[in-house]
């Protein structure tokens, strides 16, 4: 069928034609935003889940809720090679300029300038405004924890002075350094104590919960970490049926069932299979045969993109480690068993294990266990390295 009319949206952060199975979490964020706006205390939310389950899509949806509720929205994505300060600065600067200039806003900009100066973030990279004098002695000690807290206080007071509230969105939170995460948690703690109108909505890979707890032991009292998981069958059914129905097209039941089976309900894969199945159908019915044809294309596209970008970041030894994990089958694996497959001692695997965790490829769901952060990665490892080459 006409690819131009294809409703499906495989892609990072791409809004699906039908956002299914997420009503409960969106209701929670709506209540959180409403409560904080009204000066009531509520735990902030950090979504945790594997690659491609729809965390970014949810954050975008929550940002929409925040805008509709009258929040000033700051949205950043943490990365492995940029500091939190550098990511925050342009967004916070914009936020302050969006507020009508007054004494508090001017002070906020001055505090931001002082903050950046102390962290030696080149102000040229984030031009605050030449006429703004940096405020000394507030957020410029060089200690990120106290400086970020004081910066947030200045920002929140500036927003509050304009009857505004701030919603800070941070995607890929697992890439924050421990001291950055600690500073952020501490700053949010202060916001809650002072009842300032700032809310944090974040997302990260499943081990974000552990990272936050390591950074500040009280993290779990400040944040909820709702797990975002694969979709149940009835939700997948709806995600496939509704968008094509709107175009006057129908899926045969066996076709949908096959997609449920192949994708295991992982949202990214559902979009990919939906997309390819549509393109392979020749009339207004998508059949099991169309899904079978679509599977080759879908797998190839996933292998060339979704999986490949991750695989290409691995060193040869890391690839071997990942392949050994895949050899043991789907799900989480004991590190001892991985060592056995590789024919090495467990403790010799420490550095590789640490690097793979740092790269966000694997995580430890329980002591001594390891799992892939990318769904169905074990199957990909078998396709890309059919034999254990070592
Ligand atoms: N609830 C949903 N229903 C249907 N499709 C969805 C849903 N959530 C996400 N998707 C689709 O899944 C894909 C991945 O979504 P998204 O990029 O938000 O995942 P993610 O968890 O942020 O992944 P990553 O960890 O790789 O950043 C997109 O193509 C999106 O359209
Ligand atoms: Mg994402």
Short mmCIF file of C-alpha atoms and ligand atoms in Angstrom, two decimals:
data_model
loop_
_atom_site.label_atom_id
_atom_site.label_comp_id
_atom_site.label_asym_id
_atom_site.label_seq_id
_atom_site.Cartn_x
_atom_site.Cartn_y
_atom_site.Cartn_z
CA UNK A 1 0.00 0.00 0.00
CA UNK A 2 0.99 3.59 -0.50
CA UNK A 3 4.03 4.15 1.74
CA UNK A 4 3.18 7.83 1.85
CA UNK A 5 0.06 7.02 3.85
CA UNK A 6 1.83 4.58 6.15
CA UNK A 7 0.73 5.60 9.66
CA UNK A 8 3.42 3.77 11.63
CA UNK A 9 6.35 5.60 13.16
CA UNK A 10 9.44 3.49 13.85
CA UNK A 11 12.18 5.78 15.14
CA UNK A 12 13.80 7.16 18.27
CA UNK A 13 11.30 9.32 20.10
CA UNK A 14 8.90 9.24 17.13
CA UNK A 15 5.34 9.72 18.35
CA UNK A 16 3.39 6.56 17.55
CA UNK A 17 0.10 6.97 15.70
CA UNK A 18 -1.58 5.40 18.74
CA UNK A 19 0.10 5.72 22.12
CA UNK A 20 -1.19 2.59 23.79
CA UNK A 21 -0.88 1.09 27.24
CA UNK A 22 0.44 4.19 28.96
CA UNK A 23 -2.69 5.80 30.40
CA UNK A 24 -1.81 5.03 33.99
CA UNK A 25 1.63 6.61 33.90
CA UNK A 26 0.32 9.65 32.04
CA UNK A 27 -2.34 10.06 34.69
CA UNK A 28 0.36 9.99 37.35
CA UNK A 29 2.37 12.70 35.62
CA UNK A 30 -0.75 14.80 35.16
CA UNK A 31 -1.45 14.63 38.88
CA UNK A 32 2.19 15.34 39.75
CA UNK A 33 2.23 18.42 37.52
CA UNK A 34 -1.07 19.65 38.93
CA UNK A 35 0.03 19.19 42.53
CA UNK A 36 3.40 20.91 42.20
CA UNK A 37 1.80 23.79 40.33
CA UNK A 38 -0.52 24.22 43.31
CA UNK A 39 2.35 24.20 45.77
CA UNK A 40 1.78 20.65 46.99
CA UNK A 41 4.60 18.20 47.53
CA UNK A 42 4.80 15.16 45.26
CA UNK A 43 7.50 12.71 44.21
CA UNK A 44 9.09 13.45 40.87
CA UNK A 45 9.09 10.70 38.25
CA UNK A 46 12.00 8.92 36.60
CA UNK A 47 10.93 6.40 33.97
CA UNK A 48 13.12 3.34 33.75
CA UNK A 49 13.17 0.81 30.95
CA UNK A 50 15.04 -0.95 28.18
CA UNK A 51 15.90 0.59 24.82
CA UNK A 52 12.92 1.28 22.55
CA UNK A 53 10.13 0.79 25.10
CA UNK A 54 8.87 4.33 24.65
CA UNK A 55 10.49 6.41 27.39
CA UNK A 56 11.29 9.40 25.17
CA UNK A 57 7.83 9.32 23.64
CA UNK A 58 6.38 9.43 27.16
CA UNK A 59 8.63 12.28 28.24
CA UNK A 60 7.55 14.25 25.18
CA UNK A 61 3.94 13.56 26.05
CA UNK A 62 4.53 14.69 29.62
CA UNK A 63 6.25 17.84 28.36
CA UNK A 64 3.08 18.53 26.41
CA UNK A 65 1.03 18.05 29.58
CA UNK A 66 3.38 20.43 31.40
CA UNK A 67 3.04 23.14 28.75
CA UNK A 68 -0.72 22.77 28.80
CA UNK A 69 -0.63 23.12 32.59
CA UNK A 70 1.26 26.40 32.16
CA UNK A 71 4.77 25.22 33.05
CA UNK A 72 7.99 26.55 31.63
CA UNK A 73 9.51 23.43 30.12
CA UNK A 74 13.22 22.68 30.01
CA UNK A 75 14.08 19.51 28.06
CA UNK A 76 17.58 18.11 27.85
CA UNK A 77 19.15 14.80 26.92
CA UNK A 78 22.17 13.72 28.93
CA UNK A 79 25.10 12.39 26.93
CA UNK A 80 28.32 10.59 27.59
CA UNK A 81 30.50 13.49 26.58
CA UNK A 82 28.78 16.66 27.76
CA UNK A 83 28.55 17.94 31.31
CA UNK A 84 25.19 18.55 32.93
CA UNK A 85 26.08 22.22 33.39
CA UNK A 86 26.78 22.67 29.70
CA UNK A 87 23.53 20.95 28.76
CA UNK A 88 21.46 22.90 31.24
CA UNK A 89 22.91 26.34 30.65
CA UNK A 90 21.38 27.26 27.27
CA UNK A 91 18.01 25.83 28.28
CA UNK A 92 17.96 27.69 31.59
CA UNK A 93 19.10 30.88 29.91
CA UNK A 94 16.22 30.59 27.48
CA UNK A 95 13.81 29.93 30.31
CA UNK A 96 14.89 33.11 32.09
CA UNK A 97 14.65 35.17 28.93
CA UNK A 98 11.16 33.82 28.35
CA UNK A 99 10.11 35.29 31.68
CA UNK A 100 9.49 39.02 31.58
CA UNK A 101 12.59 40.71 32.85
CA UNK A 102 12.37 41.94 36.42
CA UNK A 103 14.66 42.02 39.40
CA UNK A 104 14.34 38.33 40.24
CA UNK A 105 14.85 37.25 36.63
CA UNK A 106 17.86 39.50 36.32
CA UNK A 107 19.23 37.97 39.49
CA UNK A 108 18.54 34.49 38.09
CA UNK A 109 20.63 35.32 35.03
CA UNK A 110 23.38 36.71 37.21
CA UNK A 111 23.39 33.55 39.33
CA UNK A 112 23.51 31.45 36.17
CA UNK A 113 26.44 33.48 34.93
CA UNK A 114 28.25 33.07 38.24
CA UNK A 115 27.47 29.32 38.21
CA UNK A 116 28.94 28.85 34.76
CA UNK A 117 31.96 31.01 35.55
CA UNK A 118 32.78 28.89 38.59
CA UNK A 119 32.49 25.67 36.59
CA UNK A 120 34.69 27.22 33.93
CA UNK A 121 32.01 26.66 31.33
CA UNK A 122 33.01 29.14 28.68
CA UNK A 123 30.36 31.83 28.73
CA UNK A 124 30.96 32.33 25.02
CA UNK A 125 29.39 28.93 24.47
CA UNK A 126 26.33 30.03 26.35
CA UNK A 127 26.05 33.77 26.00
CA UNK A 128 24.13 35.04 28.99
CA UNK A 129 24.13 38.68 28.02
CA UNK A 130 26.94 41.16 28.43
CA UNK A 131 24.91 43.56 30.48
CA UNK A 132 24.23 40.95 33.17
CA UNK A 133 26.67 41.03 36.05
CA UNK A 134 27.47 37.63 37.53
CA UNK A 135 26.10 37.28 41.05
CA UNK A 136 28.95 36.45 43.38
CA UNK A 137 28.79 34.12 46.35
CA UNK A 138 25.56 32.25 45.51
CA UNK A 139 26.14 29.48 43.00
CA UNK A 140 29.80 29.98 42.19
CA UNK A 141 31.67 28.04 44.87
CA UNK A 142 32.74 25.42 42.32
CA UNK A 143 31.02 22.71 44.35
CA UNK A 144 28.36 21.36 42.01
CA UNK A 145 26.01 20.17 44.76
CA UNK A 146 25.58 23.48 46.51
CA UNK A 147 25.90 25.55 43.34
CA UNK A 148 23.20 23.64 41.44
CA UNK A 149 20.90 23.84 44.44
CA UNK A 150 21.38 27.61 44.71
CA UNK A 151 20.95 28.03 40.98
CA UNK A 152 17.66 26.10 41.11
CA UNK A 153 16.50 28.25 44.01
CA UNK A 154 17.24 31.44 42.05
CA UNK A 155 15.46 30.07 38.97
CA UNK A 156 12.46 28.85 40.92
CA UNK A 157 12.11 32.17 42.69
CA UNK A 158 12.27 34.01 39.39
CA UNK A 159 9.58 31.75 37.93
CA UNK A 160 7.47 31.93 41.07
CA UNK A 161 7.64 35.71 41.00
CA UNK A 162 5.88 35.50 37.64
CA UNK A 163 3.41 32.92 38.99
CA UNK A 164 5.19 30.33 36.92
CA UNK A 165 6.49 26.83 37.52
CA UNK A 166 9.35 24.89 35.97
CA UNK A 167 9.26 21.36 34.61
CA UNK A 168 12.72 19.95 34.00
CA UNK A 169 12.87 16.95 31.65
CA UNK A 170 16.03 14.88 31.41
CA UNK A 171 16.26 11.97 29.00
CA UNK A 172 19.05 9.33 29.08
CA UNK A 173 19.74 10.06 32.75
CA UNK A 174 22.03 7.04 33.08
CA UNK A 175 24.70 9.07 31.28
CA UNK A 176 24.95 11.62 34.10
CA UNK A 177 28.04 11.31 36.22
CA UNK A 178 27.52 10.28 39.82
CA UNK A 179 28.32 13.72 41.16
CA UNK A 180 25.93 15.32 38.65
CA UNK A 181 23.15 12.94 39.56
CA UNK A 182 23.84 13.55 43.26
CA UNK A 183 23.74 17.32 42.76
CA UNK A 184 20.50 17.07 40.84
CA UNK A 185 18.86 14.94 43.51
CA UNK A 186 20.03 17.30 46.22
CA UNK A 187 18.73 20.32 44.31
CA UNK A 188 15.34 18.64 43.88
CA UNK A 189 15.33 17.79 47.57
CA UNK A 190 15.72 21.47 48.35
CA UNK A 191 12.94 22.38 45.92
CA UNK A 192 10.63 20.09 47.83
CA UNK A 193 11.68 21.39 51.24
CA UNK A 194 11.21 25.00 50.20
CA UNK A 195 8.02 24.09 48.31
CA UNK A 196 9.34 25.75 45.18
CA UNK A 197 7.51 25.05 41.92
CA UNK A 198 10.06 22.83 40.19
CA UNK A 199 9.40 19.30 39.06
CA UNK A 200 11.78 16.79 37.49
CA UNK A 201 10.64 14.23 34.95
CA UNK A 202 13.38 11.94 33.75
CA UNK A 203 14.06 8.70 31.95
CA UNK A 204 16.89 6.21 31.89
CA UNK A 205 17.91 2.61 31.37
CA UNK A 206 16.79 0.17 34.09
CA UNK A 207 19.87 0.67 36.25
CA UNK A 208 19.02 4.37 36.75
CA UNK A 209 17.29 3.39 39.99
CA UNK A 210 20.53 1.95 41.36
CA UNK A 211 22.62 4.89 40.14
CA UNK A 212 20.30 7.36 41.84
CA UNK A 213 20.37 5.37 45.07
CA UNK A 214 24.17 5.23 44.98
CA UNK A 215 24.40 8.97 44.38
CA UNK A 216 22.03 9.85 47.24
CA UNK A 217 20.55 7.28 49.56
CA UNK A 218 17.34 9.28 49.94
CA UNK A 219 16.67 9.27 46.19
CA UNK A 220 13.84 6.76 46.45
CA UNK A 221 12.00 9.01 48.88
CA UNK A 222 12.14 11.86 46.37
CA UNK A 223 11.45 10.01 43.15
CA UNK A 224 9.21 7.32 41.80
CA UNK A 225 10.89 5.03 39.28
CA UNK A 226 8.00 3.52 37.33
CA UNK A 227 9.21 0.72 35.07
CA UNK A 228 8.23 1.15 31.43
CA UNK A 229 7.97 -2.26 29.90
CA UNK A 230 6.81 -4.11 26.80
CA UNK A 231 3.14 -3.82 25.91
CA UNK A 232 0.56 -6.50 26.69
CA UNK A 233 -1.05 -8.28 23.72
CA UNK A 234 -4.28 -6.31 23.77
CA UNK A 235 -2.33 -3.04 23.68
CA UNK A 236 -0.25 -4.23 20.71
CA UNK A 237 -3.46 -5.21 18.99
CA UNK A 238 -4.79 -1.70 19.43
CA UNK A 239 -1.47 -0.11 18.41
CA UNK A 240 -1.70 -2.00 15.11
CA UNK A 241 -5.42 -1.97 14.48
CA UNK A 242 -6.44 1.62 15.20
CA UNK A 243 -3.97 3.51 12.96
CA UNK A 244 -4.71 1.37 9.88
CA UNK A 245 -8.44 1.37 10.60
CA UNK A 246 -8.35 5.16 10.39
CA UNK A 247 -7.04 4.71 6.82
CA UNK A 248 -9.77 2.22 5.88
CA UNK A 249 -7.44 -0.77 6.20
CA UNK A 250 -7.71 -3.88 8.40
CA UNK A 251 -5.25 -6.39 9.81
CA UNK A 252 -6.20 -10.07 9.65
CA UNK A 253 -6.18 -11.62 13.11
CA UNK A 254 -3.41 -14.14 12.36
CA UNK A 255 -1.29 -11.26 11.02
CA UNK A 256 -1.64 -9.34 14.28
CA UNK A 257 -0.96 -12.46 16.33
CA UNK A 258 2.21 -13.08 14.37
CA UNK A 259 3.42 -9.54 15.04
CA UNK A 260 2.67 -9.93 18.75
CA UNK A 261 4.70 -13.14 18.77
CA UNK A 262 7.66 -11.70 16.84
CA UNK A 263 7.91 -8.36 18.62
CA UNK A 264 7.14 -9.68 22.12
CA UNK A 265 5.28 -6.42 22.59
CA UNK A 266 8.32 -4.13 22.39
CA UNK A 267 7.00 -0.81 21.07
CA UNK A 268 9.86 -0.06 18.68
CA UNK A 269 9.48 -3.44 17.02
CA UNK A 270 5.70 -3.10 16.88
CA UNK A 271 6.11 0.13 14.90
CA UNK A 272 8.71 -1.44 12.62
CA UNK A 273 6.60 -4.53 11.86
CA UNK A 274 3.47 -2.44 11.43
CA UNK A 275 5.32 -0.17 9.04
CA UNK A 276 6.79 -2.94 6.90
CA UNK A 277 3.57 -4.97 6.87
CA UNK A 278 1.67 -1.97 5.53
CA UNK A 279 4.23 -1.49 2.76
CA UNK A 280 4.02 -5.16 1.78
CA UNK A 281 0.22 -5.30 1.61
CA UNK A 282 -1.32 -4.80 -1.80
CA UNK A 283 -4.90 -4.07 -0.82
CA UNK A 284 -6.88 -2.87 2.18
CA UNK A 285 -6.20 -6.09 4.10
CA UNK A 286 -2.93 -6.90 5.80
CA UNK A 287 -2.49 -10.67 5.82
CA UNK A 288 -0.25 -13.20 7.53
CA UNK A 289 1.64 -13.56 4.24
CA UNK A 290 2.29 -9.80 4.23
CA UNK A 291 3.70 -10.05 7.75
CA UNK A 292 5.94 -12.93 6.67
CA UNK A 293 7.28 -10.82 3.80
CA UNK A 294 7.62 -7.83 6.10
CA UNK A 295 9.68 -9.81 8.59
CA UNK A 296 12.75 -10.03 6.37
CA UNK A 297 12.71 -6.31 5.69
CA UNK A 298 11.96 -5.43 9.30
CA UNK A 299 14.80 -7.58 10.60
CA UNK A 300 17.19 -6.21 8.04
CA UNK A 301 16.29 -2.63 8.92
CA UNK A 302 16.65 -3.32 12.63
CA UNK A 303 19.95 -5.10 12.12
CA UNK A 304 21.29 -2.25 9.99
CA UNK A 305 20.15 0.49 12.35
CA UNK A 306 18.67 -0.10 15.78
CA UNK A 307 20.97 -2.99 16.66
CA UNK A 308 23.94 -2.08 14.49
CA UNK A 309 24.59 1.37 15.98
CA UNK A 310 25.04 -0.32 19.33
CA UNK A 311 27.09 -3.23 18.07
CA UNK A 312 29.48 -0.90 16.24
CA UNK A 313 30.44 0.76 19.51
CA UNK A 314 31.86 -2.46 20.89
CA UNK A 315 35.48 -3.57 20.91
CA UNK A 316 36.22 -7.10 19.61
CA UNK A 317 36.46 -8.45 23.18
CA UNK A 318 33.21 -6.78 24.16
CA UNK A 319 31.58 -8.39 21.14
CA UNK A 320 32.82 -11.78 22.28
CA UNK A 321 31.43 -11.16 25.74
CA UNK A 322 28.04 -10.17 24.31
CA UNK A 323 28.07 -13.18 22.00
CA UNK A 324 28.80 -15.49 24.91
CA UNK A 325 25.85 -13.98 26.76
CA UNK A 326 23.64 -14.62 23.74
CA UNK A 327 24.92 -18.18 23.56
CA UNK A 328 23.27 -18.81 26.91
CA UNK A 329 19.88 -17.79 25.53
CA UNK A 330 17.42 -14.96 26.18
CA UNK A 331 16.95 -13.27 29.55
CA UNK A 332 19.45 -12.58 32.29
CA UNK A 333 22.61 -14.63 32.62
CA UNK A 334 25.01 -15.44 35.45
CA UNK A 335 28.45 -13.90 35.03
CA UNK A 336 29.93 -17.27 36.02
CA UNK A 337 28.22 -18.96 33.10
CA UNK A 338 29.42 -16.28 30.69
CA UNK A 339 32.98 -16.83 31.91
CA UNK A 340 32.56 -20.55 31.37
CA UNK A 341 31.39 -20.08 27.77
CA UNK A 342 34.40 -17.83 27.16
CA UNK A 343 36.72 -20.26 28.92
CA UNK A 344 38.12 -17.61 31.27
CA UNK A 345 38.05 -16.81 35.00
CA UNK A 346 35.17 -14.71 36.28
CA UNK A 347 37.36 -12.00 37.77
CA UNK A 348 39.18 -11.45 34.48
CA UNK A 349 35.87 -10.22 33.05
CA UNK A 350 35.57 -7.29 35.48
CA UNK A 351 36.86 -4.54 33.16
CA UNK A 352 34.83 -5.66 30.11
CA UNK A 353 31.72 -5.98 32.22
CA UNK A 354 32.28 -2.47 33.61
CA UNK A 355 32.84 -0.99 30.15
CA UNK A 356 29.71 -2.61 28.75
CA UNK A 357 27.68 -1.28 31.66
CA UNK A 358 29.20 2.16 31.17
CA UNK A 359 28.28 2.09 27.49
CA UNK A 360 24.72 1.22 28.47
CA UNK A 361 24.80 -2.14 26.66
CA UNK A 362 24.19 -4.41 29.65
CA UNK A 363 23.04 -4.00 33.23
CA UNK A 364 22.84 -6.07 36.34
CA UNK A 365 19.22 -6.79 37.27
CA UNK A 366 20.37 -8.80 40.29
CA UNK A 367 23.69 -9.53 41.96
CA UNK A 368 25.86 -11.64 39.66
CA UNK A 369 23.33 -11.47 36.82
CA UNK A 370 23.62 -9.55 33.58
CA UNK A 371 21.07 -8.67 30.92
CA UNK A 372 21.03 -6.75 27.64
CA UNK A 373 19.56 -3.23 27.72
CA UNK A 374 18.36 -3.72 24.14
CA UNK A 375 15.39 -6.08 23.76
CA UNK A 376 15.96 -9.13 21.55
CA UNK A 377 19.67 -8.33 21.38
CA UNK A 378 20.52 -11.97 21.99
CA UNK A 379 18.85 -12.93 18.71
CA UNK A 380 20.72 -10.17 16.89
CA UNK A 381 24.05 -11.38 18.30
CA UNK A 382 23.34 -14.81 16.81
CA UNK A 383 22.55 -13.24 13.43
CA UNK A 384 25.55 -10.92 13.34
CA UNK A 385 28.02 -13.47 14.76
CA UNK A 386 26.60 -16.86 13.75
CA UNK A 387 29.58 -18.65 15.25
CA UNK A 388 31.45 -18.09 18.47
CA UNK A 389 34.62 -16.76 16.83
CA UNK A 390 37.25 -17.22 19.47
N1 LIG B 1 2.98 3.23 23.89
C1 LIG B 1 3.38 3.03 22.64
N2 LIG B 1 2.59 2.49 21.72
C2 LIG B 1 3.02 2.28 20.48
N3 LIG B 1 4.23 2.59 20.03
C3 LIG B 1 5.09 3.15 20.89
C4 LIG B 1 4.71 3.39 22.24
N4 LIG B 1 5.76 3.95 22.87
C5 LIG B 1 6.74 4.05 21.96
N5 LIG B 1 6.36 3.59 20.78
C6 LIG B 1 7.21 3.52 19.58
O1 LIG B 1 8.43 2.88 19.97
C7 LIG B 1 9.57 3.49 19.38
C8 LIG B 1 10.58 3.81 20.45
O2 LIG B 1 10.11 4.82 21.33
P1 LIG B 1 11.13 5.72 22.17
O3 LIG B 1 12.18 6.29 21.28
O4 LIG B 1 10.33 6.66 22.99
O5 LIG B 1 11.79 4.61 23.13
P2 LIG B 1 12.89 4.82 24.25
O6 LIG B 1 12.48 4.00 25.41
O7 LIG B 1 13.13 6.26 24.47
O8 LIG B 1 14.18 4.15 23.59
P3 LIG B 1 15.73 4.47 23.85
O9 LIG B 1 16.08 3.90 25.19
O10 LIG B 1 16.44 3.76 22.74
O11 LIG B 1 15.92 5.96 23.78
C9 LIG B 1 9.04 4.66 18.56
O12 LIG B 1 9.00 4.27 17.23
C10 LIG B 1 7.65 4.90 19.09
O13 LIG B 1 6.79 5.37 18.09
MG1 LIG B 2 14.78 7.47 24.30
#
